[in-house]
Amino acid sequence: MALSRNGERKMNIKRLAALLTLGALLSTAAPALAVVQTQTVNVEWNYAITATLTMYTQTTASKTHTTPASTDIYWNGNGSTTSGCNGTTDVASSSYDGNGGNGANANGTVNFGNVVADGTDYTNCLEVNAIDAYVVTNDSLGANLTVQATAGVPSAYDTATNGSLLCILPDGVWSTTGNTAWTASARVAAVAMSSTTACSSGTLVPTAAPVNILALTKSTTGSDLNSDVQLNMGPAMQSGAQTVILTYTLTTN
């Protein structure tokens, strides 16, 4: 049976409504998931640590070797009136201190000359402004400076009987954060020490292993670590020429 026009129109309207409803359902459906991919690229570099250590003896503020009178050698006989340093047997004063002469040595050498020992008393010989270790490093964590007697060490070194000993005495305050300025020695006499196994002032220069004399905690564009050096000799010290080599080592952190 044929539909009337009115009936056909109603059916078309129902079909259209159904299509619109389906379109609405499709338009509200969840979108498709996005696709994400990642890749990595390495960017590399090596931070170059630099460090320099330069040694001077008989030093000045200009980081150069000089000759007297800024490098005097002083004597202390600890009661002796017959011992001496640098070829001079000194005349005892009220404190038994005297100027034993000037340290006119080549760069790289600290030479106390002829040292005369006493039969019963200790003898101290001090050279002022003797050694400057000039340190530069860009390591933000700093560096360590050590010293050790590495060669030419006599058998009586660091012994209680007829012994000898070297002590490093800093000039001024050495900054652990870097950029220490050169400071001239203020000492005008040898430091009285009655031991050849320990330094009552400064740092003992050992033989068995390096000893740390400064621990830098930051970088430095230049630190002048100027120091005096003292030789302590026991009573009735054995005779003979001695040449002890001190090795300074700078190690960055």
GROMACS .gro file of C-alpha atoms in nm:
model
  253
    1MET     CA    1   0.000   0.000   0.000
    2ALA     CA    2   0.146   0.334  -0.105
    3LEU     CA    3   0.224   0.596   0.158
    4SER     CA    4   0.058   0.925   0.146
    5ARG     CA    5   0.267   1.232   0.106
    6ASN     CA    6   0.210   1.320   0.468
    7GLY     CA    7   0.320   0.978   0.581
    8GLU     CA    8   0.632   0.989   0.363
    9ARG     CA    9   0.720   1.331   0.504
   10LYS     CA   10   0.689   1.200   0.862
   11MET     CA   11   0.918   0.907   0.785
   12ASN     CA   12   1.179   1.133   0.630
   13ILE     CA   13   1.165   1.354   0.938
   14LYS     CA   14   1.221   1.047   1.162
   15ARG     CA   15   1.516   0.937   0.949
   16LEU     CA   16   1.665   1.283   0.964
   17ALA     CA   17   1.621   1.293   1.342
   18ALA     CA   18   1.792   0.956   1.373
   19LEU     CA   19   2.083   1.074   1.161
   20LEU     CA   20   2.114   1.394   1.366
   21THR     CA   21   2.110   1.189   1.686
   22LEU     CA   22   2.381   0.959   1.551
   23GLY     CA   23   2.587   1.260   1.442
   24ALA     CA   24   2.559   1.409   1.789
   25LEU     CA   25   2.674   1.083   1.946
   26LEU     CA   26   2.969   1.060   1.712
   27SER     CA   27   3.070   1.425   1.776
   28THR     CA   28   3.079   1.369   2.154
   29ALA     CA   29   3.291   1.055   2.139
   30ALA     CA   30   3.648   1.073   2.291
   31PRO     CA   31   3.918   1.192   2.048
   32ALA     CA   32   4.186   0.950   1.933
   33LEU     CA   33   4.496   0.924   2.164
   34ALA     CA   34   4.800   1.138   2.058
   35VAL     CA   35   5.121   0.958   1.961
   36VAL     CA   36   5.435   1.084   2.144
   37GLN     CA   37   5.793   0.976   2.071
   38THR     CA   38   6.116   1.091   2.240
   39GLN     CA   39   6.481   1.061   2.150
   40THR     CA   40   6.793   1.179   2.335
   41VAL     CA   41   7.112   1.353   2.224
   42ASN     CA   42   7.432   1.360   2.432
   43VAL     CA   43   7.611   1.694   2.470
   44GLU     CA   44   7.953   1.642   2.627
   45TRP     CA   45   8.257   1.836   2.739
   46ASN     CA   46   8.552   1.790   2.969
   47TYR     CA   47   8.621   2.069   3.218
   48ALA     CA   48   8.995   2.130   3.193
   49ILE     CA   49   9.160   2.177   3.532
   50THR     CA   50   9.478   2.382   3.523
   51ALA     CA   51   9.736   2.431   3.794
   52THR     CA   52  10.087   2.575   3.814
   53LEU     CA   53  10.343   2.567   4.093
   54THR     CA   54  10.650   2.790   4.072
   55MET     CA   55  10.923   2.788   4.336
   56TYR     CA   56  11.152   3.076   4.426
   57THR     CA   57  11.418   3.104   4.693
   58GLN     CA   58  11.540   3.423   4.866
   59THR     CA   59  11.216   3.576   4.749
   60THR     CA   60  11.061   3.919   4.697
   61ALA     CA   61  10.710   4.054   4.641
   62SER     CA   62  10.776   4.056   4.266
   63LYS     CA   63  10.803   3.675   4.270
   64THR     CA   64  11.172   3.679   4.187
   65HIS     CA   65  11.491   3.548   4.342
   66THR     CA   66  11.697   3.815   4.513
   67THR     CA   67  12.012   3.849   4.719
   68PRO     CA   68  12.060   3.997   5.068
   69ALA     CA   69  11.976   4.184   5.273
   70SER     CA   70  11.619   4.054   5.273
   71THR     CA   71  11.737   3.696   5.321
   72ASP     CA   72  11.938   3.708   5.641
   73ILE     CA   73  12.044   3.390   5.818
   74TYR     CA   74  11.996   3.401   6.194
   75TRP     CA   75  12.151   3.187   6.467
   76ASN     CA   76  12.030   3.068   6.804
   77GLY     CA   77  12.261   2.859   7.016
   78ASN     CA   78  12.014   2.778   7.293
   79GLY     CA   79  12.283   2.872   7.545
   80SER     CA   80  12.590   2.797   7.337
   81THR     CA   81  12.860   3.057   7.290
   82THR     CA   82  13.057   2.855   7.036
   83SER     CA   83  12.811   2.734   6.772
   84GLY     CA   84  12.716   2.933   6.462
   85CYS     CA   85  12.558   2.945   6.116
   86ASN     CA   86  12.673   3.038   5.769
   87GLY     CA   87  13.041   3.026   5.858
   88THR     CA   88  13.010   3.263   6.152
   89THR     CA   89  13.067   3.150   6.508
   90ASP     CA   90  12.856   3.406   6.679
   91VAL     CA   91  12.912   3.595   6.999
   92ALA     CA   92  12.631   3.525   7.241
   93SER     CA   93  12.400   3.809   7.327
   94SER     CA   94  12.156   3.817   7.617
   95SER     CA   95  11.916   3.592   7.421
   96TYR     CA   96  12.188   3.401   7.238
   97ASP     CA   97  12.059   3.530   6.906
   98GLY     CA   98  12.281   3.672   6.640
   99ASN     CA   99  12.291   3.748   6.271
  100GLY     CA  100  12.489   3.476   6.104
  101GLY     CA  101  12.515   3.658   5.773
  102ASN     CA  102  12.329   3.678   5.443
  103GLY     CA  103  12.194   3.391   5.240
  104ALA     CA  104  12.354   3.485   4.910
  105ASN     CA  105  12.260   3.168   4.723
  106ALA     CA  106  12.153   3.078   4.371
  107ASN     CA  107  11.782   3.053   4.301
  108GLY     CA  108  11.652   2.714   4.404
  109THR     CA  109  11.902   2.674   4.687
  110VAL     CA  110  11.887   2.745   5.059
  111ASN     CA  111  12.242   2.716   5.191
  112PHE     CA  112  12.314   2.761   5.561
  113GLY     CA  113  12.686   2.738   5.486
  114ASN     CA  114  12.921   2.603   5.750
  115VAL     CA  115  12.715   2.528   6.059
  116VAL     CA  116  12.907   2.483   6.381
  117ALA     CA  117  12.749   2.250   6.634
  118ASP     CA  118  12.784   2.277   7.010
  119GLY     CA  119  12.895   1.991   7.231
  120THR     CA  120  12.590   2.003   7.459
  121ASP     CA  121  12.339   2.256   7.324
  122TYR     CA  122  12.108   2.256   7.022
  123THR     CA  123  12.186   2.490   6.733
  124ASN     CA  124  11.918   2.667   6.523
  125CYS     CA  125  11.985   2.833   6.186
  126LEU     CA  126  11.702   3.030   6.022
  127GLU     CA  127  11.692   3.181   5.675
  128VAL     CA  128  11.414   3.438   5.633
  129ASN     CA  129  11.220   3.477   5.306
  130ALA     CA  130  11.379   3.150   5.207
  131ILE     CA  131  11.116   2.974   4.991
  132ASP     CA  132  10.809   3.101   4.807
  133ALA     CA  133  10.568   2.852   4.650
  134TYR     CA  134  10.357   3.044   4.396
  135VAL     CA  135  10.028   2.862   4.326
  136VAL     CA  136   9.769   2.919   4.051
  137THR     CA  137   9.470   2.692   3.979
  138ASN     CA  138   9.123   2.726   3.827
  139ASP     CA  139   8.986   2.433   4.029
  140SER     CA  140   8.684   2.566   4.221
  141LEU     CA  141   8.747   2.298   4.485
  142GLY     CA  142   9.102   2.415   4.547
  143ALA     CA  143   9.419   2.211   4.584
  144ASN     CA  144   9.666   2.074   4.834
  145LEU     CA  145  10.031   2.174   4.864
  146THR     CA  146  10.265   1.922   5.024
  147VAL     CA  147  10.637   1.903   5.098
  148GLN     CA  148  10.870   1.611   5.163
  149ALA     CA  149  11.242   1.553   5.194
  150THR     CA  150  11.291   1.312   4.905
  151ALA     CA  151  11.665   1.279   4.846
  152GLY     CA  152  12.003   1.338   5.003
  153VAL     CA  153  11.860   1.288   5.350
  154PRO     CA  154  12.136   1.207   5.603
  155SER     CA  155  12.101   0.905   5.828
  156ALA     CA  156  12.082   1.133   6.132
  157TYR     CA  157  11.786   1.330   5.997
  158ASP     CA  158  11.485   1.334   6.232
  159THR     CA  159  11.664   1.134   6.500
  160ALA     CA  160  11.705   1.223   6.865
  161THR     CA  161  12.077   1.141   6.885
  162ASN     CA  162  12.308   1.383   6.703
  163GLY     CA  163  12.017   1.454   6.469
  164SER     CA  164  11.910   1.732   6.235
  165LEU     CA  165  11.571   1.860   6.124
  166LEU     CA  166  11.419   2.113   5.882
  167CYS     CA  167  11.110   2.320   5.967
  168ILE     CA  168  10.897   2.534   5.730
  169LEU     CA  169  10.777   2.852   5.902
  170PRO     CA  170  10.508   3.044   5.707
  171ASP     CA  171  10.540   3.420   5.669
  172GLY     CA  172  10.206   3.582   5.746
  173VAL     CA  173   9.874   3.396   5.722
  174TRP     CA  174   9.825   3.170   5.422
  175SER     CA  175   9.464   3.194   5.305
  176THR     CA  176   9.286   2.864   5.241
  177THR     CA  177   9.049   3.043   5.001
  178GLY     CA  178   9.330   3.158   4.771
  179ASN     CA  179   9.502   3.473   4.649
  180THR     CA  180   9.746   3.500   4.940
  181ALA     CA  181   9.963   3.808   4.901
  182TRP     CA  182  10.341   3.785   4.940
  183THR     CA  183  10.435   3.874   5.296
  184ALA     CA  184  10.787   3.951   5.410
  185SER     CA  185  10.920   3.768   5.711
  186ALA     CA  186  10.894   3.954   6.041
  187ARG     CA  187  11.143   3.725   6.216
  188VAL     CA  188  11.472   3.875   6.329
  189ALA     CA  189  11.603   3.570   6.512
  190ALA     CA  190  11.606   3.196   6.485
  191VAL     CA  191  11.331   3.022   6.679
  192ALA     CA  192  11.463   2.845   6.987
  193MET     CA  193  11.405   2.472   6.935
  194SER     CA  194  11.569   2.198   7.141
  195SER     CA  195  11.456   1.900   6.935
  196THR     CA  196  11.555   1.725   6.615
  197THR     CA  197  11.238   1.514   6.601
  198ALA     CA  198  10.971   1.788   6.626
  199CYS     CA  199  10.920   2.150   6.525
  200SER     CA  200  10.784   2.369   6.803
  201SER     CA  201  10.696   2.623   6.533
  202GLY     CA  202  10.601   2.570   6.170
  203THR     CA  203  10.584   2.235   5.988
  204LEU     CA  204  10.836   1.953   6.009
  205VAL     CA  205  10.964   1.841   5.669
  206PRO     CA  206  10.920   1.461   5.680
  207THR     CA  207  11.092   1.185   5.486
  208ALA     CA  208  10.843   0.898   5.501
  209ALA     CA  209  10.552   1.072   5.325
  210PRO     CA  210  10.452   1.423   5.210
  211VAL     CA  211  10.298   1.654   5.468
  212ASN     CA  212  10.024   1.901   5.376
  213ILE     CA  213  10.125   2.261   5.439
  214LEU     CA  214   9.818   2.427   5.285
  215ALA     CA  215   9.473   2.302   5.184
  216LEU     CA  216   9.315   2.544   4.934
  217THR     CA  217   8.935   2.526   4.925
  218LYS     CA  218   8.882   2.751   4.621
  219SER     CA  219   9.052   2.849   4.299
  220THR     CA  220   9.328   3.108   4.311
  221THR     CA  221   9.460   3.347   4.049
  222GLY     CA  222   9.785   3.359   4.243
  223SER     CA  223   9.891   3.271   4.597
  224ASP     CA  224  10.240   3.357   4.727
  225LEU     CA  225  10.319   3.114   5.007
  226ASN     CA  226  10.640   3.273   5.133
  227SER     CA  227  10.818   3.100   5.420
  228ASP     CA  228  11.128   3.089   5.633
  229VAL     CA  229  11.330   2.769   5.670
  230GLN     CA  230  11.500   2.664   5.993
  231LEU     CA  231  11.764   2.397   6.044
  232ASN     CA  232  11.782   2.243   6.391
  233MET     CA  233  12.098   2.056   6.486
  234GLY     CA  234  12.155   1.843   6.791
  235PRO     CA  235  12.461   1.855   7.016
  236ALA     CA  236  12.787   1.710   6.882
  237MET     CA  237  12.636   1.672   6.536
  238GLN     CA  238  12.832   1.456   6.295
  239SER     CA  239  13.040   1.646   6.043
  240GLY     CA  240  13.006   1.644   5.667
  241ALA     CA  241  12.839   1.829   5.380
  242GLN     CA  242  12.468   1.766   5.338
  243THR     CA  243  12.227   1.838   5.052
  244VAL     CA  244  11.864   1.755   5.123
  245ILE     CA  245  11.617   1.791   4.835
  246LEU     CA  246  11.271   1.918   4.925
  247THR     CA  247  10.992   1.821   4.684
  248TYR     CA  248  10.682   2.042   4.679
  249THR     CA  249  10.372   1.892   4.515
  250LEU     CA  250  10.049   2.069   4.417
  251THR     CA  251   9.746   1.842   4.368
  252THR     CA  252   9.406   1.980   4.264
  253ASN     CA  253   9.086   1.852   4.422
   0.00000   0.00000   0.00000
